Short mmCIF file of C-alpha atoms in Angstrom, two decimals:
data_model
loop_
_atom_site.label_atom_id
_atom_site.label_comp_id
_atom_site.label_asym_id
_atom_site.label_seq_id
_atom_site.Cartn_x
_atom_site.Cartn_y
_atom_site.Cartn_z
CA MET A 6 176.31 188.71 21.53
CA VAL A 7 176.14 192.47 20.98
CA SER A 8 175.17 192.92 24.64
CA LYS A 9 178.20 190.95 25.82
CA MET A 10 180.51 192.90 23.51
CA TRP A 11 179.05 196.16 24.79
CA SER A 12 179.55 195.06 28.43
CA THR A 13 183.19 194.17 27.69
CA PHE A 14 183.73 197.54 26.02
CA ILE A 15 182.21 199.41 29.00
CA ILE A 16 184.40 197.47 31.45
CA LEU A 17 187.51 198.42 29.48
CA ILE A 18 186.56 202.10 29.27
CA GLN A 19 185.70 202.34 32.99
CA PHE A 20 188.97 200.68 33.94
CA ILE A 21 191.00 203.06 31.79
CA LEU A 22 189.19 206.19 32.92
CA PHE A 23 189.19 205.37 36.62
CA ALA A 24 191.80 208.05 37.23
CA ASP A 25 191.04 209.11 40.79
CA GLU A 26 191.97 206.19 43.03
CA ARG A 27 192.46 203.30 40.65
CA CYS A 28 193.68 204.43 37.24
CA LEU A 29 195.19 201.98 34.80
CA LEU A 30 198.77 202.98 34.19
CA ARG A 31 200.43 202.74 30.82
CA SER A 32 204.15 202.49 30.17
CA SER A 33 204.14 205.95 28.63
CA CYS A 34 203.32 207.58 31.97
CA LEU A 35 205.75 205.54 34.07
CA SER A 36 209.43 205.80 34.85
CA VAL A 37 210.67 202.24 35.23
CA THR A 38 213.79 200.15 35.24
CA ALA A 39 213.86 197.68 32.38
CA ALA A 40 214.75 194.62 34.43
CA ARG A 41 211.86 194.27 36.88
CA GLY A 42 209.51 197.11 36.02
CA ARG A 43 210.63 198.87 39.20
CA LEU A 44 209.36 202.46 39.20
CA LEU A 45 212.28 204.87 39.42
CA ASP A 46 210.43 207.03 41.96
CA ASN A 47 210.94 204.33 44.59
CA VAL A 48 213.66 205.04 47.13
CA GLU A 49 216.66 202.75 47.10
CA GLY A 50 216.18 199.53 49.02
CA PRO A 51 214.65 196.05 48.80
CA LEU A 52 210.97 197.08 48.95
CA TYR A 53 209.53 198.70 45.81
CA VAL A 54 206.46 199.13 43.61
CA ASN A 55 206.54 198.07 39.96
CA ASP A 56 204.68 199.22 36.87
CA LYS A 57 201.68 196.97 37.51
CA CYS A 58 200.39 199.52 40.06
CA ILE A 59 196.75 200.57 39.45
CA ASN A 60 196.90 203.43 41.97
CA CYS A 61 194.20 201.97 44.22
CA ALA A 62 195.83 203.49 47.35
CA ALA A 63 195.55 200.32 49.44
CA CYS A 64 199.28 200.39 50.20
CA SER A 65 199.34 203.95 51.51
CA SER A 66 196.21 203.26 53.53
CA PHE A 67 197.81 200.38 55.41
CA SER A 68 201.36 201.77 55.48
CA PRO A 69 201.29 205.58 55.17
CA SER A 70 204.84 206.09 56.44
CA VAL A 71 206.29 203.87 53.70
CA PHE A 72 204.05 204.25 50.62
CA SER A 73 202.79 207.42 48.95
CA ARG A 74 201.67 208.74 45.58
CA ASN A 75 204.42 209.87 43.26
CA THR A 76 204.76 213.57 42.48
CA ASP A 77 202.29 213.44 39.59
CA GLY A 78 199.82 211.30 41.55
CA ASN A 79 199.70 208.65 38.81
CA TYR A 80 200.86 205.72 40.92
CA HIS A 81 202.20 204.78 44.36
CA VAL A 82 205.82 204.19 45.33
CA VAL A 83 207.96 203.40 48.35
CA TYR A 84 209.26 206.75 49.62
CA LYS A 85 210.85 205.33 52.79
CA GLN A 86 212.13 201.82 53.44
CA PRO A 87 210.49 200.26 56.53
CA SER A 88 212.73 200.15 59.56
CA SER A 89 210.64 199.92 62.74
CA GLU A 90 208.58 196.91 63.73
CA LYS A 91 205.40 198.91 63.11
CA GLU A 92 206.51 199.86 59.61
CA ILE A 93 207.46 196.29 58.76
CA GLU A 94 204.07 194.96 59.83
CA GLU A 95 202.21 197.72 58.01
CA SER A 96 204.28 197.10 54.88
CA ARG A 97 203.45 193.40 55.04
CA ALA A 98 199.77 194.36 55.12
CA ALA A 99 200.25 196.57 52.07
CA LEU A 100 202.10 193.81 50.26
CA ALA A 101 199.41 191.24 51.07
CA ALA A 102 196.55 193.57 50.10
CA CYS A 103 197.88 194.75 46.74
CA PRO A 104 195.35 193.50 44.15
CA VAL A 105 197.88 193.23 41.32
CA ALA A 106 201.00 192.10 43.22
CA ALA A 107 202.77 195.33 42.27
CA ILE A 108 204.66 195.54 45.58
CA ARG A 109 207.87 193.54 45.46
CA VAL A 110 210.89 192.72 47.59
CA ASP A 111 214.29 192.29 45.98
CA HIS A 112 215.60 188.78 46.57
CA ILE A 113 219.26 188.88 47.55
CA LYS A 114 221.22 185.82 46.42
CA HIS A 115 224.53 184.51 47.69
CA GLY A 116 227.37 184.71 45.19
CA LYS A 117 230.10 186.80 43.66
CA ASP A 118 227.71 189.49 42.44
CA ASN A 119 226.80 190.48 46.01
CA ASP A 120 229.28 191.60 48.65
CA GLU A 121 227.87 189.82 51.68
CA SER A 122 230.05 191.83 54.05
CA THR A 123 228.31 195.12 53.30
CA TYR A 124 225.65 196.77 55.41
CA ALA A 125 223.43 197.11 52.33
CA TYR A 126 223.51 193.35 51.74
CA ALA A 127 222.72 192.57 55.38
CA TYR A 128 219.85 195.08 55.44
CA ALA A 129 218.30 193.77 52.23
CA HIS A 130 218.72 190.14 53.24
CA ASP A 131 217.10 190.66 56.65
CA HIS A 132 214.19 192.66 55.26
CA GLN A 133 213.63 190.18 52.47
CA ASN A 134 212.71 187.65 55.14
CA GLU A 135 210.98 190.02 57.56
CA LEU A 136 208.61 191.33 54.88
CA ALA A 137 207.62 187.87 53.64
CA ILE A 138 203.93 186.98 53.97
CA ASN A 139 204.61 183.27 54.36
CA ALA A 140 205.24 182.48 58.04
CA LYS A 141 207.86 179.85 57.20
CA PHE A 142 210.34 182.65 56.43
CA ASN A 143 209.88 184.72 59.58
CA GLY A 144 207.32 183.11 61.89
CA ARG A 145 205.03 186.12 61.55
CA PRO A 146 201.25 185.63 61.29
CA HIS A 147 199.39 186.69 58.17
CA PRO A 148 198.79 190.49 58.18
CA PHE A 149 195.03 190.00 57.99
CA PRO A 150 192.55 190.27 59.59
CA ARG A 151 193.37 193.61 61.23
CA LEU A 152 191.22 196.14 63.06
CA VAL A 153 189.97 199.09 61.05
CA SER A 154 190.68 201.50 63.90
CA SER A 155 192.12 201.23 67.38
CA ASN A 156 189.26 203.52 68.45
CA ASN A 157 186.36 201.48 67.11
CA PHE A 158 184.51 198.45 68.43
CA PRO A 159 187.06 195.99 69.79
CA ASN A 160 187.06 192.76 67.78
CA ASP A 161 184.06 193.92 65.77
CA VAL A 162 185.23 195.75 62.62
CA TYR A 163 188.02 194.30 60.50
CA TYR A 164 189.92 194.70 57.27
CA ILE A 165 189.97 191.39 55.41
CA GLY A 166 192.72 192.27 52.92
CA HIS A 167 192.95 190.16 49.74
CA HIS A 168 191.86 193.05 47.54
CA TYR A 169 190.81 192.08 44.02
CA SER A 170 191.77 193.68 40.71
CA LYS A 171 188.30 192.88 39.31
CA SER A 172 186.87 195.18 41.98
CA PHE A 173 189.58 197.76 41.24
CA GLY A 174 191.28 197.00 44.55
CA ALA A 175 188.25 197.81 46.73
CA PHE A 176 188.45 197.28 50.50
CA PRO A 177 186.49 194.30 51.86
CA TYR A 178 185.47 194.38 55.53
CA LEU A 179 183.96 192.18 58.24
CA VAL A 180 181.65 193.68 60.84
CA SER A 181 179.71 191.99 63.63
CA SER A 182 176.04 192.42 64.45
CA THR A 183 173.77 191.28 67.23
CA THR A 184 170.77 191.23 64.94
CA SER A 185 168.14 188.53 64.68
CA PRO A 186 169.39 186.06 62.04
CA SER A 187 165.96 185.79 60.43
CA GLU A 188 162.69 187.67 60.33
CA SER A 189 160.95 184.99 62.36
CA ALA A 190 163.64 184.44 64.99
CA LYS A 191 162.89 185.86 68.42
CA SER A 192 166.33 185.61 69.98
CA MET A 193 169.31 187.78 69.19
CA SER A 194 172.66 186.29 68.30
CA LYS A 195 176.00 187.55 67.01
CA SER A 196 176.48 187.27 63.28
CA TRP A 197 179.07 188.53 60.84
CA ILE A 198 178.55 190.76 57.82
CA MET A 199 181.02 190.97 54.95
CA VAL A 200 181.05 194.33 53.16
CA ASP A 201 182.09 193.90 49.50
CA THR A 202 184.14 190.99 48.25
CA PRO A 203 187.76 189.96 48.68
CA LYS A 204 189.35 187.83 45.98
CA TYR A 205 188.23 184.27 46.49
CA SER A 206 191.18 182.20 47.69
CA GLN A 207 192.08 179.78 50.45
CA SER A 208 194.06 182.52 52.18
CA ALA A 209 190.99 184.81 52.19
CA ILE A 210 188.84 181.94 53.50
CA ASP A 211 191.32 181.31 56.31
CA THR A 212 191.32 185.02 57.18
CA ILE A 213 187.53 185.22 57.31
CA GLU A 214 187.07 182.01 59.27
CA SER A 215 189.69 183.09 61.82
CA ILE A 216 187.01 185.61 62.87
CA THR A 217 183.68 184.02 61.99
CA GLY A 218 184.44 180.35 62.51
CA PRO A 219 183.81 177.66 59.86
CA ASN A 220 180.29 178.86 59.02
CA GLY A 221 181.59 182.13 57.62
CA PRO A 222 179.60 185.38 57.44
CA SER A 223 175.81 185.44 57.46
CA TYR A 224 175.47 188.41 55.10
CA LEU A 225 177.35 189.96 52.21
CA VAL A 226 176.59 193.64 51.55
CA LEU A 227 177.40 194.53 47.93
CA THR A 228 177.66 198.32 48.07
CA HIS A 229 177.41 198.81 44.30
CA VAL A 230 177.89 196.93 41.06
CA ASP A 231 181.59 197.81 40.62
CA ASP A 232 182.70 195.83 43.67
CA THR A 233 180.80 192.55 43.35
CA ALA A 234 183.46 190.27 41.82
CA ASP A 235 183.45 186.66 43.08
CA HIS A 236 180.17 187.09 44.98
CA ASN A 237 178.92 183.79 43.51
CA LYS A 238 182.05 181.97 44.66
CA TRP A 239 181.52 183.22 48.21
CA LYS A 240 177.87 182.14 48.06
CA ASN A 241 178.92 178.67 46.92
CA LYS A 242 181.44 178.47 49.77
CA TYR A 243 178.89 179.57 52.40
CA PRO A 244 175.43 178.35 51.24
CA ASN A 245 173.63 180.21 54.05
CA LEU A 246 175.17 183.53 53.05
CA LYS A 247 172.58 186.22 52.24
CA ARG A 248 173.78 188.65 49.60
CA ILE A 249 172.35 192.17 49.75
CA PHE A 250 172.14 194.39 46.67
CA HIS A 251 170.01 197.30 45.44
CA SER A 252 167.90 197.00 42.29
CA GLY A 253 169.07 200.44 41.13
CA ASP A 254 172.26 198.84 39.84
CA LEU A 255 170.44 196.27 37.71
CA GLY A 256 169.53 196.50 34.04
CA PRO A 257 171.54 196.81 30.82
CA ILE A 258 172.80 200.34 31.58
CA TYR A 259 173.71 200.29 35.27
CA ASN A 260 174.74 196.63 35.55
CA TRP A 261 177.60 197.48 33.22
CA ILE A 262 179.60 194.36 34.15
CA GLY A 263 176.83 192.22 32.66
CA ASP A 264 176.45 189.96 35.73
CA ASP A 265 172.83 188.79 35.50
CA SER A 266 173.25 186.65 38.64
CA LEU A 267 172.98 189.84 40.70
CA GLU A 268 169.25 189.68 40.01
CA ASP A 269 169.14 186.49 42.10
CA VAL A 270 170.65 187.77 45.34
CA GLU A 271 168.84 186.71 48.51
CA ILE A 272 167.96 190.27 49.60
CA LEU A 273 167.23 192.72 46.78
CA LEU A 274 166.46 196.22 48.04
CA GLU A 275 163.85 198.19 46.09
CA MET A 276 162.85 201.33 48.00
CA LYS A 277 164.83 204.49 47.34
CA SER A 278 165.94 207.55 49.28
CA SER A 279 163.67 210.58 48.73
CA VAL A 280 166.29 212.82 47.18
CA VAL A 281 166.43 214.30 43.69
CA SER A 282 169.14 216.13 41.76
CA GLU A 283 167.34 219.43 41.22
CA SER A 284 167.25 221.49 44.41
CA ASP A 285 164.05 223.38 43.54
CA LEU A 286 161.91 220.24 43.56
CA TYR A 287 162.47 219.23 47.19
CA GLU A 288 163.19 221.27 50.27
CA LYS A 289 165.69 219.91 52.79
CA GLN A 290 162.96 218.72 55.15
CA GLN A 291 161.42 216.64 52.37
CA GLN A 292 164.67 214.83 51.65
CA ARG A 293 165.32 211.63 53.55
CA LEU A 294 167.51 208.58 53.39
CA GLN A 295 165.82 205.22 52.98
CA LEU A 296 166.94 202.85 55.73
CA PHE A 297 166.59 199.07 55.96
CA ASP A 298 167.36 196.48 58.59
CA ILE A 299 169.90 193.81 57.69
CA ASN A 300 167.13 191.58 56.31
CA GLY A 301 166.00 194.29 53.90
CA ASN A 302 162.93 195.53 55.74
CA PRO A 303 162.33 199.32 55.50
CA ILE A 304 162.79 201.04 58.88
CA GLU A 305 162.98 204.52 60.39
CA ASN A 306 166.10 206.09 61.87
CA ASP A 307 164.81 205.82 65.45
CA ASN A 308 165.05 202.01 65.57
CA ASP A 309 167.23 199.92 67.88
CA ASN A 310 169.11 197.92 65.22
CA ASP A 311 172.88 197.94 65.70
CA VAL A 312 173.45 197.80 61.94
CA VAL A 313 171.44 199.65 59.30
CA LEU A 314 171.47 199.59 55.50
CA VAL A 315 171.16 202.95 53.75
CA HIS A 316 170.33 203.73 50.12
CA THR A 317 172.97 206.30 49.08
CA PRO A 318 172.63 206.82 45.30
CA GLY A 319 174.77 209.10 43.19
CA HIS A 320 177.96 207.23 42.44
CA SER A 321 175.57 204.64 41.04
CA PRO A 322 171.76 204.48 41.25
CA GLY A 323 171.88 201.48 43.56
CA SER A 324 174.74 202.42 45.84
CA ILE A 325 174.16 201.41 49.46
CA SER A 326 176.03 202.02 52.69
CA LEU A 327 176.09 200.09 55.96
CA LEU A 328 176.01 201.84 59.34
CA LYS A 329 177.46 200.10 62.38
CA ARG A 330 175.91 202.17 65.15
CA PRO A 331 177.93 203.31 68.18
CA LYS A 332 177.83 201.25 71.32
CA LYS A 333 176.23 203.24 74.13
CA SER A 334 177.25 203.05 77.76
CA ILE A 335 174.52 201.62 79.98
CA SER A 336 175.53 203.90 82.87
CA ASN A 337 175.47 207.33 81.19
CA GLY A 338 174.21 206.84 77.64
CA ASN A 339 177.40 208.20 76.07
CA SER A 340 179.06 206.35 73.21
CA GLU A 341 181.68 203.86 74.36
CA TYR A 342 182.70 203.16 70.77
CA PRO A 343 182.00 205.35 67.73
CA GLY A 344 179.76 204.49 64.82
CA VAL A 345 181.30 203.27 61.57
CA LEU A 346 179.77 204.06 58.16
CA PHE A 347 180.79 201.77 55.28
CA THR A 348 180.23 204.00 52.27
CA GLY A 349 181.37 202.09 49.18
CA ASP A 350 182.34 204.80 46.69
CA THR A 351 179.81 207.37 47.92
CA TYR A 352 182.15 209.19 50.31
CA SER A 353 185.82 208.72 51.17
CA TYR A 354 189.15 210.30 52.04
CA THR A 355 191.67 210.72 49.23
CA THR A 356 195.33 211.62 49.54
CA ARG A 357 195.21 213.60 46.30
CA ASP A 358 195.82 217.36 46.49
CA ASP A 359 197.22 217.17 50.04
CA GLY A 360 194.28 215.07 51.25
CA HIS A 361 190.55 215.76 51.49
CA MET A 362 187.14 214.08 51.62
CA THR A 363 185.71 213.22 48.22
CA GLY A 364 182.81 211.67 46.36
CA PHE A 365 185.10 210.54 43.49
CA PRO A 366 183.52 212.99 41.03
CA ARG A 367 185.53 211.87 38.01
CA TYR A 368 183.44 208.76 37.50
CA GLY A 369 180.14 209.19 39.36
CA ASN A 370 176.77 208.55 37.70
CA ASP A 371 174.76 211.51 39.06
CA LEU A 372 177.03 214.01 40.80
CA ARG A 373 174.26 216.46 41.71
CA LEU A 374 172.25 213.68 43.34
CA GLN A 375 175.34 212.54 45.21
CA SER A 376 175.91 216.11 46.43
CA LYS A 377 172.39 215.96 47.98
CA ILE A 378 172.96 212.55 49.55
CA ILE A 379 176.24 213.28 51.31
CA PRO A 380 174.89 216.00 53.69
CA LEU A 381 172.15 213.60 54.79
CA LEU A 382 174.83 211.25 56.09
CA LEU A 383 175.15 213.64 59.04
CA ASP A 384 171.71 212.44 60.17
CA LEU A 385 173.40 209.10 60.96
CA ASP A 386 175.50 208.45 64.06
CA TRP A 387 179.09 207.79 62.94
CA LEU A 388 182.62 209.07 63.50
CA ILE A 389 184.50 206.67 61.21
CA ILE A 390 184.12 206.48 57.42
CA ALA A 391 185.20 203.10 56.01
CA PRO A 392 185.10 203.49 52.21
CA GLY A 393 185.47 201.10 49.31
CA HIS A 394 188.43 203.09 47.95
CA GLY A 395 190.68 205.75 49.36
CA HIS A 396 191.54 205.85 53.07
CA VAL A 397 189.51 205.30 56.22
CA ARG A 398 188.69 208.63 57.89
CA ASP A 399 188.62 208.34 61.69
CA TYR A 400 187.29 211.52 63.29
CA THR A 401 188.09 210.24 66.78
CA ALA A 402 191.75 210.62 65.83
CA THR A 403 191.57 214.16 64.40
CA THR A 404 193.20 217.12 66.12
CA THR A 405 192.34 220.76 66.51
CA THR A 406 194.68 223.73 66.43
CA THR A 407 194.30 226.37 69.16
CA THR A 408 196.16 229.60 68.45
CA THR A 409 196.95 232.30 71.04
CA THR A 410 199.15 235.37 70.77
CA THR A 411 202.15 233.39 71.93
CA THR A 412 201.61 229.66 71.35
CA THR A 413 200.02 227.13 69.03
CA THR A 414 199.01 223.77 70.51
CA MET A 415 197.62 220.58 69.04
CA THR A 416 194.89 219.07 71.23
CA SER A 417 193.90 215.45 70.72
CA THR A 418 190.19 214.76 70.97
CA SER A 419 190.97 212.21 73.68
CA THR A 420 191.96 215.04 76.04
CA MET A 421 188.89 217.20 75.44
CA THR A 422 185.62 217.08 77.35
CA SER A 423 182.90 214.93 75.81
CA THR A 424 180.88 218.01 74.81
CA ALA A 425 183.87 219.78 73.28
CA THR A 426 184.93 216.58 71.52
CA ALA A 427 181.50 216.10 69.97
CA LYS A 428 181.38 219.71 68.77
CA HIS A 429 184.89 219.51 67.37
CA ASN A 430 184.19 216.25 65.52
CA ASN A 431 180.98 217.63 64.04
CA ASP A 432 182.71 220.85 62.97
CA VAL A 433 185.47 218.90 61.21
CA ARG A 434 183.01 216.51 59.55
CA GLU A 435 180.84 219.36 58.26
CA LYS A 436 183.77 221.41 56.95
CA GLU A 437 185.28 218.46 55.10
CA MET A 438 181.87 217.53 53.74
CA VAL A 439 181.39 221.01 52.26
CA ASP A 440 184.65 220.64 50.36
CA ALA A 441 183.56 217.26 48.96
CA ILE A 442 180.17 218.64 47.89
CA ASP A 443 181.79 221.65 46.19
CA GLU A 444 184.06 219.27 44.29
CA LEU A 445 181.08 217.20 43.09
CA LEU A 446 179.19 220.30 41.95
CA HIS A 447 182.27 221.62 40.17
CA TYR A 448 182.63 218.41 38.15
CA SER A 449 178.88 218.23 37.49
CA GLN A 450 179.15 221.42 35.45
CA LYS A 451 181.82 220.07 33.13
#
């Protein structure tokens, strides 16, 4: 009984203190209208965010031209009403993904209180229907699944949507693999891996099966204990599903949600990365990430697996990441599609403070350890970070500024030579990583 009460208390405290990407907002820190809880920072128009917002940043990730943090950074609001087709579709994705249904559309009713001859009425009425998720109102398909990046593997890496408040609005993903479905199988076949859990619902099932077919995914990678909600429901739906979890997040301290069923996952990783918090105990060459194949077998980095599990502790002792390796061209060996690293809460892009890479230092378990882990991620082959919270960071879409005495030009990486592109991407990744590490070390001293 005491253990259960303690687990409930810890859950409450973590939810309240999660101030970086998913803080719980109280009425005292919000400016709202009394009628619908509409935050006053929203621009005028039918689309708005109400006071249920938990600041998870899903909306601004899917629809950055419409949603943004408010001035204080305490919650998200609509700062521009959607007008283009692209903005409408992105806003529908944000609306569908919101884990607490905080994004709303004013419903315009016929009657004496509304002047139906005005432009404002016509605009609101049209957008009320266009933004609807249900196809019966506008004939539009559900916003999910959707590709994580136009530059990554075609039809291979997807957002699922259906974010869940019990996972603090974490992003769930689907990624394909051509890995042997079992240790004994000799042939290779395409399978699907779900990374973290969407809220269990018929709509989420339909979204997943639109990609995987009726058998669903073969694996479920649970990146850390925070984002495991509904994993048992997904296992019951797909009996052949193999859940993957690391033992570092078990026990009365680190399994703070009190879910003992995590001890019974099909693949429980045990081996750890050889990294410690104190820098004087290990030199850089003695530090290494522990890698596993998708079935949990320890492997080295020079293997041929197209997906690799990585122990990345720091945010939590058992945090793991999943690497989807780049697809190489048979003709010249260059990457046709970039690698994608699914990082959970180990490493991400935040829009706070004008935007930067972060390790979410306000709530990590061992910030010094995490600061040692993040540089080792450069030993892996990736150009896209797909985090549990925050925003996807796609280094194939970054730009570089070239300044001369007379002009300043922005050069897309798509127009650079392959060598220059690789150097540019590495330079940007390393610079942004230094900033994230400095932030972790700064908070570790508090």
